[in-house]
Amino acid sequence: MNPSRPKLTWLLIAIVGFLTLCPVAMLFIGSFSQGLTAFGKFTLDKYLAAYTDPVLLDVTINTIVFVLGSSILATGLALFLAYLNTRTNIPFKPLFTVLSIVPMMIPHLLFSVSWALLLNPSNGLINSFLKEVFSLQSAPFNIYSLPGMILVEGLLNMPIAYLIIAPAMASFDVSLEESSRVFGASVWRTLVRVTLPVLRPAILAAFVLGMVRSLASYAVPRVLGTPGRVDVLATYLYQMVATGFSPDYGKAAALGMSVLAASIGLIVLYRALTSESGKYVTISGRGYRPTTIELKRARMPLFTLVALLSFVMAVLPVAVLFYTSLVPYSMVPSARAFSLMGWKNWIDVLQDPASLLSLKNSLFLAVVGASLGVLLSIFVAYVIVKIRTRASGLLESLSFLSFSFPGIVIGIGFMWFFVQTPLYATLTALLVAYIATYLPYGVRPLASAFVQVHAHLEESSLVCGASALTTMRRVIVPLLIPGIVSAWILMATMFVRELTVSVVLSRPGSEVLAVQILSFADDGLWGKLSALGIIMILISTTLVLLAMYAGKKFRAAQGA
């Protein structure tokens, strides 16, 4: 074995271990500490104060209802869409497949805001329209409620559930269903007794992952829950560290430990469920044939329903934001509204020093942070895939650990650490926290790319006298361009839209786009908020296009 490999492995374990375990360790120590600067004076008072707070019971019940409700909605919608798109003859299947995953590309903050613009009880566009048409005294819908939060979170989590269920549904051997029908079972009985049991691992995995994401969600509860006084654990934790005259960091850390434990438990359950998928294999290579179910008279009604659902999930949020950015105040589309349209909100935002600073900070974090994150991910993925030792297994576990950490909890942990250093309230603190939180998004595509590079290429370079670093730079990296581009795009777009870590760590001078948009939402400046939101979407799209163009040019240069 190359003697430099163990050194590289342990160096990466030290770096990644610091990034992922440091906030957890600081959170643990902080939960026993009396204050941010009072290390050494340990007490259980924070745990007693956190878990005997009478408000906690309501917050816990709200959290359970929110997490379970949104996960059931996301899984149910994903199952419905996956069945229609993969198993039936519904029209425009490729288009609906793309539209089913489009909500993943819209930042959660903006998706939540767009629904607030549509269904808030005072001047939401749909509520105003219905009140005007039917002469109603009060708004028929209130998005600032627990059902409203469940609806929006469920729609946001649906694409993830779809990506888990649809492949399992597509590879389902339909001969099992046909056998059930031959023996006289109805369509419904076949669905309940044959189809759903075989798909159980995929359905449960989608449901559990939805619970993890809902538990970690901050944007939806913050935008829709806080105005309606519906607190869940994420917003309750934020209030402890960011509001009032004396933030209680120790109490937040004590409660954060429970949220962290629940999230890790769900991730362990998710991995156990996905590891048992081999028990439910239905494709053996003998007699397998995918078939399409004829919808007959239900074809057009179901097509209309799916088209409406796709419009609500993918088109409506962006259209509402753009429309609101052009009108002077919230108003139903009409001849008068179109006559008042202008670019005033856009001009105000582009002349606002705080917005320009947040724009500059987010661009810096996206470009520099994603580049550093991908550089670290290349070495981590290399060790995970090419050096199969116990130490590399430890590195793999550490690198994916942050995926199970809720962002708001990690933010509190990093705050405990950074407050002891000169990095507190700086962009560098955000940069480190971003890379630590989103490292799995860089490692995952690069690990897949490394699998395709044969070890002979590396060995030939080393035999010819090249150093390990030169081999990596001249041989391995050029072959990984597609994986590098994918990892960079994922990390850069995540950094542009990042909110949960930022709301805890950002301070005056280090604001980012998502925090500035949230500030506009708190002040009710919907026009400016929408203009800045569209700018955020444009930046994400531009970064994706530039990264794809650079990757294409690099591959062309390599092939020339």
XYZ file of N, CA, C and O in Angstrom, residues 100-193:
376
model
N -42.805 16.929 -11.397
C -42.914 16.351 -10.051
C -41.710 16.660 -9.186
O -41.803 16.666 -7.963
N -40.548 16.895 -9.815
C -39.345 17.141 -9.019
C -38.902 18.605 -9.070
O -37.919 18.978 -8.440
N -39.651 19.458 -9.814
C -39.286 20.876 -9.901
C -39.292 21.583 -8.544
O -38.419 22.416 -8.274
N -40.261 21.288 -7.622
C -40.231 21.988 -6.324
C -38.900 21.859 -5.586
O -38.579 22.700 -4.745
N -38.099 20.827 -5.904
C -36.784 20.694 -5.276
C -35.879 21.869 -5.615
O -34.966 22.218 -4.874
N -36.120 22.481 -6.790
C -35.252 23.552 -7.257
C -35.665 24.923 -6.715
O -34.939 25.894 -6.878
N -36.854 25.026 -6.137
C -37.316 26.304 -5.589
C -36.933 26.358 -4.113
O -37.273 25.444 -3.356
N -36.205 27.384 -3.668
C -35.847 27.479 -2.248
C -37.070 27.385 -1.351
O -38.120 27.971 -1.652
N -36.941 26.643 -0.258
C -38.072 26.438 0.652
C -38.634 27.752 1.174
O -39.842 27.898 1.331
N -37.751 28.707 1.427
C -38.191 30.002 1.929
C -39.127 30.674 0.934
O -40.197 31.185 1.297
N -38.733 30.682 -0.354
C -39.548 31.348 -1.373
C -40.846 30.590 -1.636
O -41.885 31.188 -1.919
N -40.777 29.255 -1.575
C -41.989 28.452 -1.758
C -43.003 28.791 -0.654
O -44.198 28.958 -0.925
N -42.502 28.909 0.577
C -43.384 29.251 1.704
C -43.961 30.651 1.529
O -45.154 30.892 1.768
N -43.117 31.588 1.132
C -43.563 32.970 0.948
C -44.634 33.057 -0.144
O -45.627 33.788 -0.011
N -44.445 32.287 -1.233
C -45.413 32.353 -2.335
C -46.793 31.876 -1.856
O -47.824 32.429 -2.266
N -46.826 30.867 -0.975
C -48.116 30.407 -0.448
C -48.697 31.421 0.527
O -49.921 31.548 0.648
N -47.820 32.127 1.255
C -48.317 33.203 2.125
C -48.944 34.310 1.288
O -49.973 34.904 1.670
N -48.360 34.599 0.135
C -48.929 35.619 -0.755
C -50.284 35.189 -1.320
O -51.147 36.025 -1.597
N -50.473 33.881 -1.481
C -51.720 33.379 -2.055
C -52.837 33.233 -1.025
O -54.004 33.546 -1.297
N -52.486 32.743 0.180
C -53.530 32.312 1.110
C -53.463 32.968 2.480
O -54.041 32.447 3.440
N -52.728 34.082 2.626
C -52.779 34.732 3.945
C -54.166 35.348 4.123
O -54.785 35.812 3.159
N -54.697 35.349 5.367
C -56.102 35.737 5.564
C -56.395 37.215 5.338
O -57.555 37.579 5.116
N -55.397 38.092 5.365
C -55.696 39.526 5.231
C -55.761 39.964 3.768
O -56.744 40.589 3.354
N -54.726 39.650 2.966
C -54.746 40.101 1.565
C -54.153 39.081 0.600
O -53.598 39.440 -0.433
N -54.244 37.779 0.945
C -53.790 36.729 0.030
C -54.565 36.782 -1.287
O -55.771 37.046 -1.281
N -53.876 36.527 -2.391
C -54.515 36.715 -3.703
C -55.744 35.830 -3.877
O -56.793 36.293 -4.340
N -55.618 34.542 -3.507
C -56.770 33.640 -3.682
C -57.890 34.020 -2.719
O -59.076 34.059 -3.095
N -57.526 34.323 -1.466
C -58.552 34.732 -0.493
C -59.267 36.005 -0.935
O -60.495 36.113 -0.850
N -58.497 36.994 -1.414
C -59.107 38.256 -1.875
C -60.031 38.011 -3.055
O -61.137 38.585 -3.130
N -59.602 37.151 -3.971
C -60.413 36.835 -5.151
C -61.740 36.181 -4.732
O -62.813 36.574 -5.200
N -61.668 35.183 -3.826
C -62.883 34.483 -3.394
C -63.816 35.406 -2.607
O -65.046 35.338 -2.762
N -63.232 36.288 -1.781
C -64.066 37.223 -1.022
C -64.799 38.181 -1.958
O -65.971 38.534 -1.745
N -64.095 38.616 -2.998
C -64.681 39.555 -3.959
C -65.782 38.897 -4.782
O -66.867 39.471 -4.972
N -65.512 37.680 -5.250
C -66.472 36.998 -6.134
C -67.712 36.551 -5.379
O -68.838 36.697 -5.858
N -67.503 35.969 -4.164
C -68.641 35.396 -3.416
C -69.126 36.307 -2.281
O -69.943 35.889 -1.463
N -68.620 37.552 -2.239
C -69.041 38.536 -1.207
C -68.915 37.952 0.205
O -69.833 38.053 1.037
N -67.783 37.317 0.476
C -67.554 36.711 1.798
C -67.095 37.771 2.788
O -66.425 38.744 2.434
N -67.482 37.576 4.068
C -67.082 38.520 5.112
C -65.658 38.259 5.601
O -64.975 39.170 6.061
N -65.247 37.004 5.568
C -63.891 36.661 6.037
C -63.211 35.730 5.043
O -63.869 35.132 4.173
N -61.909 35.627 5.181
C -61.132 34.802 4.243
C -61.452 33.324 4.448
O -61.498 32.860 5.594
N -61.674 32.561 3.360
C -62.009 31.137 3.523
C -60.808 30.281 3.935
O -60.982 29.206 4.501
N -59.590 30.740 3.631
C -58.401 29.937 3.967
C -57.450 30.762 4.833
O -57.365 31.978 4.709
N -56.723 30.050 5.696
C -55.696 30.692 6.521
C -54.429 29.847 6.460
O -54.344 28.793 7.089
N -53.449 30.321 5.693
C -52.212 29.553 5.536
C -51.363 29.610 6.806
O -50.484 28.779 7.024
N -51.634 30.615 7.674
C -50.883 30.730 8.933
C -51.473 29.799 9.999
O -51.970 30.249 11.041
N -51.490 28.525 9.713
C -52.082 27.538 10.611
C -51.343 26.215 10.441
O -50.557 26.040 9.504
N -51.637 25.276 11.338
C -50.983 23.963 11.244
C -51.346 23.237 9.940
O -50.443 22.705 9.273
N -52.626 23.218 9.512
C -52.929 22.586 8.208
C -52.190 23.272 7.053
O -51.748 22.602 6.113
N -52.071 24.600 7.101
C -51.343 25.312 6.048
C -49.883 24.910 6.017
O -49.298 24.697 4.941
N -49.262 24.809 7.192
C -47.859 24.389 7.264
C -47.691 22.961 6.725
O -46.732 22.664 6.008
N -48.635 22.083 7.080
C -48.557 20.688 6.608
C -48.668 20.629 5.088
O -47.930 19.895 4.421
N -49.584 21.439 4.523
C -49.763 21.455 3.070
C -48.461 21.856 2.371
O -47.993 21.162 1.455
N -47.855 22.963 2.786
C -46.658 23.475 2.096
C -45.454 22.550 2.314
O -44.717 22.240 1.373
N -45.257 22.076 3.544
C -44.131 21.172 3.808
C -44.311 19.853 3.043
O -43.352 19.289 2.516
N -45.554 19.369 2.974
C -45.821 18.132 2.230
C -45.493 18.285 0.750
O -44.894 17.393 0.138
N -45.869 19.432 0.156
C -45.563 19.675 -1.259
C -44.050 19.776 -1.471
O -43.526 19.295 -2.483
N -43.347 20.386 -0.515
C -41.890 20.522 -0.657
C -41.179 19.179 -0.556
O -40.170 18.943 -1.231
N -41.680 18.276 0.293
C -41.025 16.984 0.482
C -41.459 15.938 -0.531
O -40.847 14.870 -0.623
N -42.518 16.224 -1.282
C -43.029 15.249 -2.230
C -41.985 14.798 -3.264
O -41.882 13.596 -3.552
N -41.177 15.713 -3.860
C -40.206 15.246 -4.869
C -39.229 14.200 -4.330
O -38.875 13.256 -5.048
N -38.770 14.356 -3.084
C -37.841 13.378 -2.513
C -38.519 12.013 -2.411
O -37.953 10.975 -2.777
N -39.767 12.022 -1.910
C -40.512 10.762 -1.803
C -40.749 10.167 -3.193
O -40.654 8.947 -3.390
N -41.011 11.033 -4.177
C -41.244 10.561 -5.556
C -39.995 9.869 -6.112
O -40.085 8.810 -6.735
N -38.823 10.467 -5.867
C -37.581 9.903 -6.390
C -37.250 8.563 -5.739
O -36.490 7.774 -6.285
N -37.797 8.293 -4.563
C -37.574 7.001 -3.907
C -38.595 5.961 -4.387
O -38.253 4.807 -4.659
N -39.861 6.386 -4.522
C -40.926 5.428 -4.846
C -41.007 5.109 -6.341
O -41.227 3.957 -6.725
N -40.797 6.129 -7.195
C -40.991 5.924 -8.642
C -40.103 4.809 -9.220
O -40.607 3.971 -9.978
N -38.791 4.749 -8.899
C -37.987 3.640 -9.455
C -38.486 2.268 -9.008
O -38.490 1.322 -9.806
N -38.906 2.152 -7.738
C -39.431 0.868 -7.259
C -40.722 0.514 -7.988
O -40.956 -0.633 -8.357
N -41.547 1.534 -8.223
C -42.811 1.314 -8.926
C -42.560 0.907 -10.384
O -43.230 0.017 -10.921
N -41.566 1.544 -11.021
C -41.283 1.275 -12.429
C -40.758 -0.150 -12.638
O -40.990 -0.761 -13.677
N -40.029 -0.685 -11.649
C -39.430 -2.014 -11.808
C -40.305 -3.121 -11.226
O -39.882 -4.265 -11.135
N -41.512 -2.778 -10.822
C -42.432 -3.768 -10.241
C -42.890 -4.742 -11.315
O -43.311 -4.335 -12.403
N -42.788 -6.049 -11.035
C -43.214 -7.061 -12.010
C -44.735 -7.185 -11.990
O -45.321 -7.675 -11.018
N -45.358 -6.738 -13.066
C -46.817 -6.669 -13.111
C -47.465 -8.047 -13.148
O -48.660 -8.185 -12.916
N -46.693 -9.115 -13.416
C -47.284 -10.458 -13.451
C -47.846 -10.853 -12.086
O -48.768 -11.667 -11.994
N -47.301 -10.271 -11.018
C -47.838 -10.545 -9.681
C -49.268 -10.033 -9.568
O -50.148 -10.692 -9.013
N -49.484 -8.815 -10.080
C -50.840 -8.252 -10.050
C -51.776 -9.055 -10.955
O -52.930 -9.316 -10.600
N -51.278 -9.467 -12.103
C -52.107 -10.232 -13.038
C -52.530 -11.571 -12.421
O -53.662 -12.023 -12.597
N -51.624 -12.188 -11.687
C -51.960 -13.451 -11.032
C -53.077 -13.238 -10.025
O -54.002 -14.051 -9.907
N -52.997 -12.120 -9.293
C -54.042 -11.812 -8.309
C -55.384 -11.613 -8.990
O -56.410 -12.123 -8.522
N -55.380 -10.896 -10.128
C -56.634 -10.645 -10.848
C -57.210 -11.936 -11.426
O -58.430 -12.130 -11.437
N -56.306 -12.846 -11.899
C -56.769 -14.124 -12.464
C -57.518 -14.934 -11.420
O -58.509 -15.611 -11.709
N -57.065 -14.825 -10.165
C -57.729 -15.581 -9.094
C -58.948 -14.841 -8.529
O -59.470 -15.203 -7.489
N -59.390 -13.788 -9.205
C -60.651 -13.162 -8.858
C -60.582 -11.942 -7.963
O -61.627 -11.410 -7.578
N -59.398 -11.471 -7.605
C -59.296 -10.308 -6.734
C -59.645 -9.037 -7.512
O -59.340 -8.919 -8.703
N -60.276 -8.072 -6.842
C -60.611 -6.798 -7.480
C -59.346 -5.940 -7.608
O -58.296 -6.271 -7.038
N -59.482 -4.808 -8.342
C -58.344 -3.901 -8.506
C -57.889 -3.355 -7.154
O -56.699 -3.313 -6.837
N -58.869 -2.949 -6.337
C -58.538 -2.379 -5.021
C -57.868 -3.416 -4.121
O -56.884 -3.138 -3.454
N -58.414 -4.670 -4.116
C -57.851 -5.719 -3.262
C -56.437 -6.083 -3.733
O -55.539 -6.311 -2.911
N -56.224 -6.079 -5.055
C -54.888 -6.365 -5.591
C -53.911 -5.274 -5.171
O -52.761 -5.550 -4.801
N -54.392 -4.037 -5.210
C -53.522 -2.918 -4.813
C -53.112 -3.038 -3.342
O -51.933 -2.871 -2.997
N -54.099 -3.365 -2.487
C -53.842 -3.410 -1.039
C -53.064 -4.671 -0.647
O -52.165 -4.619 0.201
N -53.378 -5.804 -1.269
C -52.787 -7.074 -0.836
C -51.520 -7.459 -1.591
O -50.759 -8.306 -1.127
